[in-house]
XYZ file of C-alpha atoms in Angstrom:
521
model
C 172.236 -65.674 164.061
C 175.571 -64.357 164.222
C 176.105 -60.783 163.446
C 178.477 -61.410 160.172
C 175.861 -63.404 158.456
C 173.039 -60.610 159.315
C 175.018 -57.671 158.098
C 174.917 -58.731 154.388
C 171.483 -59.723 154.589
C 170.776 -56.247 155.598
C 172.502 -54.617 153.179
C 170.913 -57.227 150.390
C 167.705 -56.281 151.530
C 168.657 -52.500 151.388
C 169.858 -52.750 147.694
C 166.474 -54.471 147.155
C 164.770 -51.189 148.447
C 166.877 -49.215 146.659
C 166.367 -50.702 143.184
C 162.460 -50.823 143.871
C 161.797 -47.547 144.627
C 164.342 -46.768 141.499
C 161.705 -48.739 139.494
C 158.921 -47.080 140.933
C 160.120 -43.513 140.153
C 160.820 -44.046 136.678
C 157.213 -44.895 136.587
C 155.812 -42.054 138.731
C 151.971 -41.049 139.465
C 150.758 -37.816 137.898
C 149.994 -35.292 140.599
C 147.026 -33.935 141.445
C 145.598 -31.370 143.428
C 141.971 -30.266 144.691
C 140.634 -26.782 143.896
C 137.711 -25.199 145.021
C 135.712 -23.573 142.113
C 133.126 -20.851 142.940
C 130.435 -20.459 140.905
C 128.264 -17.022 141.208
C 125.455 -15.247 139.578
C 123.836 -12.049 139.870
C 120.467 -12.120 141.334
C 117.639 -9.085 141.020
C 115.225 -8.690 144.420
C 112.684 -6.406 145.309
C 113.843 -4.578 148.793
C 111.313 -1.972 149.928
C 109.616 -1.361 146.574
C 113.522 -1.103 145.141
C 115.295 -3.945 143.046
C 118.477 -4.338 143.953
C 121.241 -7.188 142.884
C 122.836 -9.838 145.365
C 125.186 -12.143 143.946
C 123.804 -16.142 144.907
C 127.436 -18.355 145.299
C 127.938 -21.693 145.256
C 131.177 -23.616 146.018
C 132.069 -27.110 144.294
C 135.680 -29.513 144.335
C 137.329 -30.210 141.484
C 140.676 -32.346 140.405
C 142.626 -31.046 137.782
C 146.461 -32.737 137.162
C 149.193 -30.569 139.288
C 152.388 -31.285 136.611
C 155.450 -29.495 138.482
C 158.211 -28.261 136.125
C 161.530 -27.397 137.213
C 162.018 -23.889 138.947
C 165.021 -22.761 137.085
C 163.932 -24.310 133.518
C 160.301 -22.701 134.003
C 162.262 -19.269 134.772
C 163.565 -19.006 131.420
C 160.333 -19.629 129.974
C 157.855 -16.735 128.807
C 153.977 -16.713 127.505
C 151.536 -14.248 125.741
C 148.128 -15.052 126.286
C 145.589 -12.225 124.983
C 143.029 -13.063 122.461
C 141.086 -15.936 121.732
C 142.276 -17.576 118.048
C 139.381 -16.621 115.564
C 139.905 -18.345 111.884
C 135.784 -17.493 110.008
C 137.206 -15.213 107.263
C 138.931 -18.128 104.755
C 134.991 -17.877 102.702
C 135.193 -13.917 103.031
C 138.722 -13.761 101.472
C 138.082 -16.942 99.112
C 134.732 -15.322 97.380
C 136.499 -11.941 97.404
C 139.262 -12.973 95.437
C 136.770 -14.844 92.830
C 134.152 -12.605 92.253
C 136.386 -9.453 92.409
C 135.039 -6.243 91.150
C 137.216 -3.438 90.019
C 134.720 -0.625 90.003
C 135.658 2.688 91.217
C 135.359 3.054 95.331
C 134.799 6.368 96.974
C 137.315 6.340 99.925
C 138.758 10.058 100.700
C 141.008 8.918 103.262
C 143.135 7.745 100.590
C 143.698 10.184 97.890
C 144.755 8.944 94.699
C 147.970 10.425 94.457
C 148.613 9.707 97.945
C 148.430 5.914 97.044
C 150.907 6.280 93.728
C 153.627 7.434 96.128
C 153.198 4.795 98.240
C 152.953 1.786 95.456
C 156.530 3.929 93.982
C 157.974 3.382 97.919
C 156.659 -0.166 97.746
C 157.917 -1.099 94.391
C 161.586 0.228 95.097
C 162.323 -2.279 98.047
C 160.041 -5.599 96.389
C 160.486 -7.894 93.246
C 157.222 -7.776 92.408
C 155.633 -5.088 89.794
C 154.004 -2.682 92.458
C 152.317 -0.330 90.075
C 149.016 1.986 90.119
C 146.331 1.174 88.030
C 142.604 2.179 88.424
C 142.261 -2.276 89.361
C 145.006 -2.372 91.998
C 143.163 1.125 93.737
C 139.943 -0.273 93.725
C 140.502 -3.247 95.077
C 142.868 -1.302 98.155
C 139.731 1.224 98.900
C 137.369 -1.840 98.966
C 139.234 -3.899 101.451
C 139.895 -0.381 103.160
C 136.395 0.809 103.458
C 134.766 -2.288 103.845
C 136.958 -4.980 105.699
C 139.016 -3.176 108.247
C 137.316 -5.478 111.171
C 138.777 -8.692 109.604
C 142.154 -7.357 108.349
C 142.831 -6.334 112.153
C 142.227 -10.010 113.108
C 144.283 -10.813 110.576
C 147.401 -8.824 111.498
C 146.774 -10.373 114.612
C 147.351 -14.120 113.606
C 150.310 -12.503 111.105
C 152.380 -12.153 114.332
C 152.260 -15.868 114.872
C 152.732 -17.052 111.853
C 154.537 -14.472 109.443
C 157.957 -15.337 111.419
C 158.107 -19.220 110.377
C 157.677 -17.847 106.595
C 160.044 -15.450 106.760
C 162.095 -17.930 108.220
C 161.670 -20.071 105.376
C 161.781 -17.687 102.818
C 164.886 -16.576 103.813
C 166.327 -20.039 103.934
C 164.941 -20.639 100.235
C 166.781 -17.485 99.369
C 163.239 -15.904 98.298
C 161.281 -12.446 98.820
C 159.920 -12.354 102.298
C 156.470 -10.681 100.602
C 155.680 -13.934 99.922
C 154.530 -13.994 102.842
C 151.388 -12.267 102.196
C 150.030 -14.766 99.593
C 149.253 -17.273 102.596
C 147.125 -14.515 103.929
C 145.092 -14.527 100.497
C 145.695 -18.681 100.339
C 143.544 -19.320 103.479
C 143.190 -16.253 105.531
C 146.253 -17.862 107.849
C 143.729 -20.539 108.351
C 145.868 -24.328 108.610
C 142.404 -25.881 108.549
C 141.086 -23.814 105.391
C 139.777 -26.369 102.610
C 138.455 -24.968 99.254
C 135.780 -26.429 97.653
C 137.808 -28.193 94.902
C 139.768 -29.693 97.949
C 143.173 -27.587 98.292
C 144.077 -27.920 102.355
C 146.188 -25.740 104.845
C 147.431 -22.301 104.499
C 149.045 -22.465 101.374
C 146.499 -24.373 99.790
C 147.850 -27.693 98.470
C 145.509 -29.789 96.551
C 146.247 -33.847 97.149
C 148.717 -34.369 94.009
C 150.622 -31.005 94.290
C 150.987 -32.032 97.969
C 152.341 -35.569 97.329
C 154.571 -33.579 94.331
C 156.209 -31.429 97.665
C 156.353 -34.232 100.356
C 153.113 -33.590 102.061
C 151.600 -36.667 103.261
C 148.046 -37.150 103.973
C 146.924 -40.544 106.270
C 143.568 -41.136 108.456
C 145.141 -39.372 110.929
C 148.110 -36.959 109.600
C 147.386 -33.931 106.714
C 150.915 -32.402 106.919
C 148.703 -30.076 104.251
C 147.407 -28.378 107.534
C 151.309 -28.447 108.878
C 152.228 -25.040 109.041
C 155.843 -25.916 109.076
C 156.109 -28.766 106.563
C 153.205 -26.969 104.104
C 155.422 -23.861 104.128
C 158.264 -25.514 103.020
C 156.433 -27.073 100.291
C 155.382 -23.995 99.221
C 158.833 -22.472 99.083
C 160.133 -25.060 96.738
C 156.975 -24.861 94.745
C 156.872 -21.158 93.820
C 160.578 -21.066 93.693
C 160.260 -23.864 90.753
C 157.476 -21.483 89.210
C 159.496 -18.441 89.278
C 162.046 -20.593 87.922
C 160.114 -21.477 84.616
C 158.146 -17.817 84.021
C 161.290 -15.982 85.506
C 158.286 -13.211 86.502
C 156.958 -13.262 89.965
C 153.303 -12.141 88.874
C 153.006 -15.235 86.517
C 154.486 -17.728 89.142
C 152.236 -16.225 91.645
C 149.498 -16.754 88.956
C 150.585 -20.274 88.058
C 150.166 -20.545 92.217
C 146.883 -20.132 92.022
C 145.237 -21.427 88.670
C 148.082 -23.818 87.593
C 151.100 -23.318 85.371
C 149.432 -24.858 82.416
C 146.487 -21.869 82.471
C 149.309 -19.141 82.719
C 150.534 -20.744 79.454
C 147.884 -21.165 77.812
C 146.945 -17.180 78.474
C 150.433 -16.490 76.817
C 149.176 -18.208 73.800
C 145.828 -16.707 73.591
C 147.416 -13.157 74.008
C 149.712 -12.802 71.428
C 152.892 -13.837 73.776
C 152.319 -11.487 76.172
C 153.820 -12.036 79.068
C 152.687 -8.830 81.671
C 150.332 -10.095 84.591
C 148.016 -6.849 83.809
C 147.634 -7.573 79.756
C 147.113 -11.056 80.461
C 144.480 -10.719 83.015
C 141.908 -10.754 80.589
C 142.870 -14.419 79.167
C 143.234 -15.859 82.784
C 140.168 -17.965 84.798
C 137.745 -14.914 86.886
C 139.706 -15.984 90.080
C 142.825 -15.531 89.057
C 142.244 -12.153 86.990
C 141.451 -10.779 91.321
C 144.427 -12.961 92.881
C 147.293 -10.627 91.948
C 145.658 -7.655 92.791
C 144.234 -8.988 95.918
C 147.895 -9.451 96.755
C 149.312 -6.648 96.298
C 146.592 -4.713 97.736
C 147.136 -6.871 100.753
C 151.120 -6.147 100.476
C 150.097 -2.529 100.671
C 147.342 -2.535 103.719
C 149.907 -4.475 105.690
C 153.084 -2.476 104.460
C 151.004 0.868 105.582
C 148.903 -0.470 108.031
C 150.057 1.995 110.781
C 149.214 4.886 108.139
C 146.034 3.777 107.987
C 145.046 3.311 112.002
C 144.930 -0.222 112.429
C 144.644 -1.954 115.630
C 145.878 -5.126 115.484
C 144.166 -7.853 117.574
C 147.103 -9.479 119.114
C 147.662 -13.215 118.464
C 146.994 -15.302 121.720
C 150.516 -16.506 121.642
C 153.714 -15.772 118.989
C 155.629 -18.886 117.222
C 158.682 -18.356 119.230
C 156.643 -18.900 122.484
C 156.196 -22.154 121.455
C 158.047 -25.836 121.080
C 158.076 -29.132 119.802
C 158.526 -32.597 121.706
C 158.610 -35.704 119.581
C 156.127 -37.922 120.772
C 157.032 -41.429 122.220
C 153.882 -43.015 122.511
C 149.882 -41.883 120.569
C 148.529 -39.625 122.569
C 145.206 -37.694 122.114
C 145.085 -33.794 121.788
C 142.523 -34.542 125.045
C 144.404 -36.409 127.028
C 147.575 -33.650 125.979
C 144.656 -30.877 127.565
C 143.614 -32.922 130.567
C 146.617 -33.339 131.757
C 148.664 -29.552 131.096
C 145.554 -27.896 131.816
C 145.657 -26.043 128.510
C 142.445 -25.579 126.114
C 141.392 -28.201 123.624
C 140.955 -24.969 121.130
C 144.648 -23.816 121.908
C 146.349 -27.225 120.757
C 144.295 -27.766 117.928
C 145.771 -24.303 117.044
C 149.339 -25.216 117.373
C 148.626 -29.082 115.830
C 146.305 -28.578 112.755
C 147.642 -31.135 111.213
C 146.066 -34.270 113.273
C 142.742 -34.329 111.800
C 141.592 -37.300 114.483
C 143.075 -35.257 117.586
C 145.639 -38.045 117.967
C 149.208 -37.819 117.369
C 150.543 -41.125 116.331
C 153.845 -43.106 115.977
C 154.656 -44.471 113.178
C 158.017 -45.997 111.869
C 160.423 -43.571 110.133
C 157.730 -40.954 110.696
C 158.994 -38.215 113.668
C 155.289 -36.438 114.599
C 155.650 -33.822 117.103
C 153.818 -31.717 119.653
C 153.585 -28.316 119.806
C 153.155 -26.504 123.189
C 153.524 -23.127 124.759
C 157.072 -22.799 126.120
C 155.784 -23.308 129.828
C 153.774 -26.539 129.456
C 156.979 -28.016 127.515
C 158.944 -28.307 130.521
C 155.750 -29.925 132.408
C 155.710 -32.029 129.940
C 159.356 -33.197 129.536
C 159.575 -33.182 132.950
C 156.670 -35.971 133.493
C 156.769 -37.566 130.539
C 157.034 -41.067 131.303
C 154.150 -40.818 134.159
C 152.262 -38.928 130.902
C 152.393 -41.977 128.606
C 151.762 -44.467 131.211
C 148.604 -42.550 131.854
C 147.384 -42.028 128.290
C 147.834 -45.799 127.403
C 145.954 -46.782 130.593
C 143.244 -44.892 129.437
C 142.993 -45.946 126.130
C 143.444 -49.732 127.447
C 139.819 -48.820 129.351
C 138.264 -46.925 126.513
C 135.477 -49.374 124.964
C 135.645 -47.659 121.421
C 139.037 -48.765 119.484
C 141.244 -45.985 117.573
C 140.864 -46.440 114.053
C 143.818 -48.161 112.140
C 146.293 -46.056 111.275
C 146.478 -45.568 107.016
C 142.747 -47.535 106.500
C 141.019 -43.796 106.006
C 137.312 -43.945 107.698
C 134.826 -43.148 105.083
C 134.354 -39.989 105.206
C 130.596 -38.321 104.280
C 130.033 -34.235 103.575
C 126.881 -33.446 106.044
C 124.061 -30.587 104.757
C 123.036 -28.985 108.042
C 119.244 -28.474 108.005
C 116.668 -26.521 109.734
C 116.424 -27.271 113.583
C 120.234 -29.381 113.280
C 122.472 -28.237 116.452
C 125.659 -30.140 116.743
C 125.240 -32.452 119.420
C 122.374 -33.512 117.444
C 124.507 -34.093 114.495
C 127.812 -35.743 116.345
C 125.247 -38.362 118.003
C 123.147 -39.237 114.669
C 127.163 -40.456 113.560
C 128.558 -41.900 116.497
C 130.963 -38.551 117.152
C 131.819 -36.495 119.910
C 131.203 -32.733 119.325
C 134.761 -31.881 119.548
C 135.620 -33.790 116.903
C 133.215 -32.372 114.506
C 134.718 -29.253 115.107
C 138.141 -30.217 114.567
C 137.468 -32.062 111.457
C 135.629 -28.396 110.180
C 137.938 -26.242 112.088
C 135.382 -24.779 114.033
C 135.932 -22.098 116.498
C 132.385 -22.795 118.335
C 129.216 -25.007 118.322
C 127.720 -22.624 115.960
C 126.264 -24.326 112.798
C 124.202 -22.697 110.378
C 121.437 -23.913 107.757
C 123.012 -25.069 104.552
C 126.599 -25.486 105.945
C 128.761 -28.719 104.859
C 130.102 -30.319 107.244
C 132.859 -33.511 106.695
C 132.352 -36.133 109.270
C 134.353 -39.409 110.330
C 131.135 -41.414 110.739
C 132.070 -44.166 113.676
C 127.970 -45.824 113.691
C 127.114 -48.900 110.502
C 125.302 -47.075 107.765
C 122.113 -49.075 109.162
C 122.490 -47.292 112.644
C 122.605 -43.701 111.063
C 119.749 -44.092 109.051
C 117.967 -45.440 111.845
C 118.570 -42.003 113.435
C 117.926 -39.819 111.103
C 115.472 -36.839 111.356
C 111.661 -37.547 109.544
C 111.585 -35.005 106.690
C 108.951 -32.004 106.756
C 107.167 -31.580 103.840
C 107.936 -27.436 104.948
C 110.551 -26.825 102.137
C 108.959 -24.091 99.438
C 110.353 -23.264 96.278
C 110.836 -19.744 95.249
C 112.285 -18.164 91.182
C 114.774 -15.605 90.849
C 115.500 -14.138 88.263
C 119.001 -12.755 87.154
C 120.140 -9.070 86.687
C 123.000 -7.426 85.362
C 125.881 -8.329 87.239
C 125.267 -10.566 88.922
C 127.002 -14.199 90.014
C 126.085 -17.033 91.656
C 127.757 -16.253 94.781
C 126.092 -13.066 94.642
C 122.436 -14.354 94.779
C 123.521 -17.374 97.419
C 124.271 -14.575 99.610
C 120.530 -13.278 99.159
C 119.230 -16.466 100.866
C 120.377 -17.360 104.090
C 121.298 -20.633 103.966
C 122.180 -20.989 100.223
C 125.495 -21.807 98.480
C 126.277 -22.162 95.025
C 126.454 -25.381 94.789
C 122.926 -25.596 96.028
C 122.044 -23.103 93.025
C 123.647 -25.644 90.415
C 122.339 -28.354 91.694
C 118.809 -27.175 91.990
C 119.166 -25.329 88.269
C 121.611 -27.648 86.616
C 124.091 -25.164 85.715
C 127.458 -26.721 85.645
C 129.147 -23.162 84.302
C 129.443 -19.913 86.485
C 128.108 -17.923 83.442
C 124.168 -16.030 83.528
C 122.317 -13.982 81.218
C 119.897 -11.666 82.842
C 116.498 -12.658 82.550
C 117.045 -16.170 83.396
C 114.623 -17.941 85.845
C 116.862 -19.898 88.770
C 115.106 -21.968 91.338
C 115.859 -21.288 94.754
C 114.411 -24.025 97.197
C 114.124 -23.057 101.084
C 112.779 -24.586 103.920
């Protein structure tokens, strides 16, 4: 063949090599890279009559996904990793607030005149009515004296989260100490659910949500959004400040609805001062103001008072969104950045399956650390090829997105461990926990738990444990002052619902000398 017919053959069949590997990068493999784990434990032996400890090692292989970012990008990225995320005390702060007591606390760090200079400092520079009373000390020396463990932890998560509120505060044009009422809300918990239903940190119940754009699908509670729900609560109490033009009554109306707020003006004569209407206002919300301002205060003075915050495992501004392309689990997000199941449930609370979807006209987003984004951006093609291989080979089939799965509220009994529990439904232990917004595997006797049940109804009852005849019945019977949360929290295991149920007391009023029935076993 003559050499002016081979040349552009050659170069056809160079262009053809060209374009292929061209296709071939766009859809690139995921690297990976072997690492050699050891695994050692201390051992005690007996050495000439002596013990003495060796340390036994073993070595094993492992894969784990090697996602390079770019050098100069990853340079400009920076990370904070400390503390583990804790989020128990939403039930601590929640009875707290309802069964509030306002008797006199002996706490002599704090003398009393100590604390009316302070409240005059605080309520120079705040809208709200920062005054002493005998009620707003007690309740400071109480959380002083008696919850200085949990308030620590909860400076800690304030660091994360107090900057997106005061960013949105400040963009609603309202008072940054607003802040503080998520803190009250839900402990900064995005997973916190009350037992009348109200979701996320500022506590939305289902209508109130809809009211403020918060959408709520089988996979999606933008309740538990901690961007979107704070938003919604800006325009909310900036609509109830609006109609009482008093910050105490909107933050009332916040928690027990504008209509009870109301009707306390009635009963009282037209009153309209938070501290004279206290006494015509539900229990809860007669300890929701001052639990807020005493709040205000410990955080205001914590440094005063010797806290030690317990730093947050990583600030909001360390962090970053990417809008995602293609449904993707929060597992298959972990597998393949290397980062902890726990941590992105952290920074998405608001996929209650695990799985981000896409939906039309709906623009979900993931949330990572600063340096996985770049990993991710940087392989993101290779990362959805992967995840949609993977869910091609997966037997089980995603639910369908907007048909909610029945959901069922699980009593945990005597002898229950959750692996138990996740298998009698069909469920994978990780799930559990993210539908409960658990930080462990931990369960205790009497806890609800929701669950997504994925086995028939005839399959679960088929599983289900033979019932003991071991439970026992034991009478209580009431004393002066006390509630039904107090006597739950005499019997491990109890709740207050169980009380009601098991008394048929639909109220929250007792008179002493009444004869409850408290079952056990």
């Amino acid at each position: 063949m003559k050499l002016n017919k081979i040349l552009p053959l050659m170069l056809l069949l160079a262009c053809s090599m060209s374009f292929a590997q061209q296709g071939k990068k766009q859809s690139k493999k995921l690297n990976t890279k072997k690492i050699q784990i050891v695994d050692s434990i201390k051992v005690s032996k007996i050495a000439e009559e002596l013990p003495s400890t060796v340390v036994a090692t073993s070595f094993k292989d492992s894969t784990v996904f090697n996602l390079k970012d770019m050098a100069l990008a990853r340079k400009k990225d920076s990370l904070w990793l400390k503390e583990l995320y804790k989020s128990d005390l939403f039930e601590d702060i929640y009875n707290s607030v309802a069964n509030q007591d306002f008797d006199p606390v002996d706490y002599d760090e704090l003398p009393t005149e100590l604390l009316k200079q302070r409240l005059k400092e605080l309520d120079a520079r705040t809208p709200f009515k920062v005054e002493y009373n005998p009620s707003l000390e007690s309740v400071i020396k109480q959380y002083l004296k008696n919850r200085r463990r949990g308030l620590e932890r909860l400076m800690g998560l304030s660091e994360y989260y107090f900057p997106l509120f005061e960013q949105e505060l400040d963009k609603h044009n309202l008072p940054l100490e607003l802040k503080y009422l998520a803190v009250i809300e839900s402990a900064l918990n995005p997973r916190a659910q009350s037992r009348v239903g109200a979701t996320g940190l500022w506590q939305f119940m289902f209508p109130t949500g809809k009211m403020f754009g918060l959408d709520v699908s089988s996979y999606v509670d933008e309740r538990s959004d901690p961007y979107l729900a704070t938003e919604a609560a800006c325009k909310y109490l900036k609509s109830l400040n609006t109609s009482f033009n008093d910050w105490d009554l909107a933050l009332a109306a916040y928690n027990s609805g504008p209509g009870n707020v109301s009707k306390a003006i009635r009963r009282s004569g037209g009153k309209t001062d938070y501290w004279k209407l206290r006494d015509y206002l539900p229990r809860e919300t007669a300890g929701y103001v001052p639990a807020f301002l005493a709040t205000m205060y410990i955080f205001e003075y914590a440094q005063e008072h010797g806290f030690k915050k317990q730093a947050a495992r990583i600030p909001f501004v360390a962090t970053d969104t990417i809008r995602v392309k293609q449904q993707i689990t929060l597992d298959q997000v972990a597998k393949l950045t290397n980062l902890d199941r726990e941590e992105l449930e952290f920074l998405n609370p608001s996929y209650k399956l695990g799985i981000i979807p896409v939906v039309k006209n709906e623009n979900y987003v993931l949330r990572l650390p600063l340096t996985a984004v770049g990993a991710f951006v940087n392989n993101e093609d290779a990362i959805y090829t992967f995840a949609q291989e993977e869910q091609d080979e997966t037997e089980k089939a995603l639910p369908e997105l907007f048909e909610q799965p029945e959901k069922i509220r699980y009593r945990v009994k005597r002898g229950d461990y959750l692996g138990r529990i996740a298998e009698r439904y069909g469920v994978g232990v990780s799930e559990v926990r993210s539908w409960n917004g658990m930080r462990s595997n931990t369960v205790k006797v009497g806890q609800n738990l929701i669950i997504y049940p994925k086995k028939s109804t005839q399959d679960i009852a088929s599983n289900a444990p033979v019932q003991t005849s071991n439970s026992s019945e034991k009478t209580y019977t009431v004393r002066n002052g006390d509630s039904l949360w107090s006597i739950s929290q005499k019997f491990p295991g109890v709740s207050v619902q169980n009380i009601k149920k098991w008394n048929d007391i639909s109220g929250t009023n007792l008179k002493p000398g009444t004869k409850l029935k408290i079952l056990k076993g």
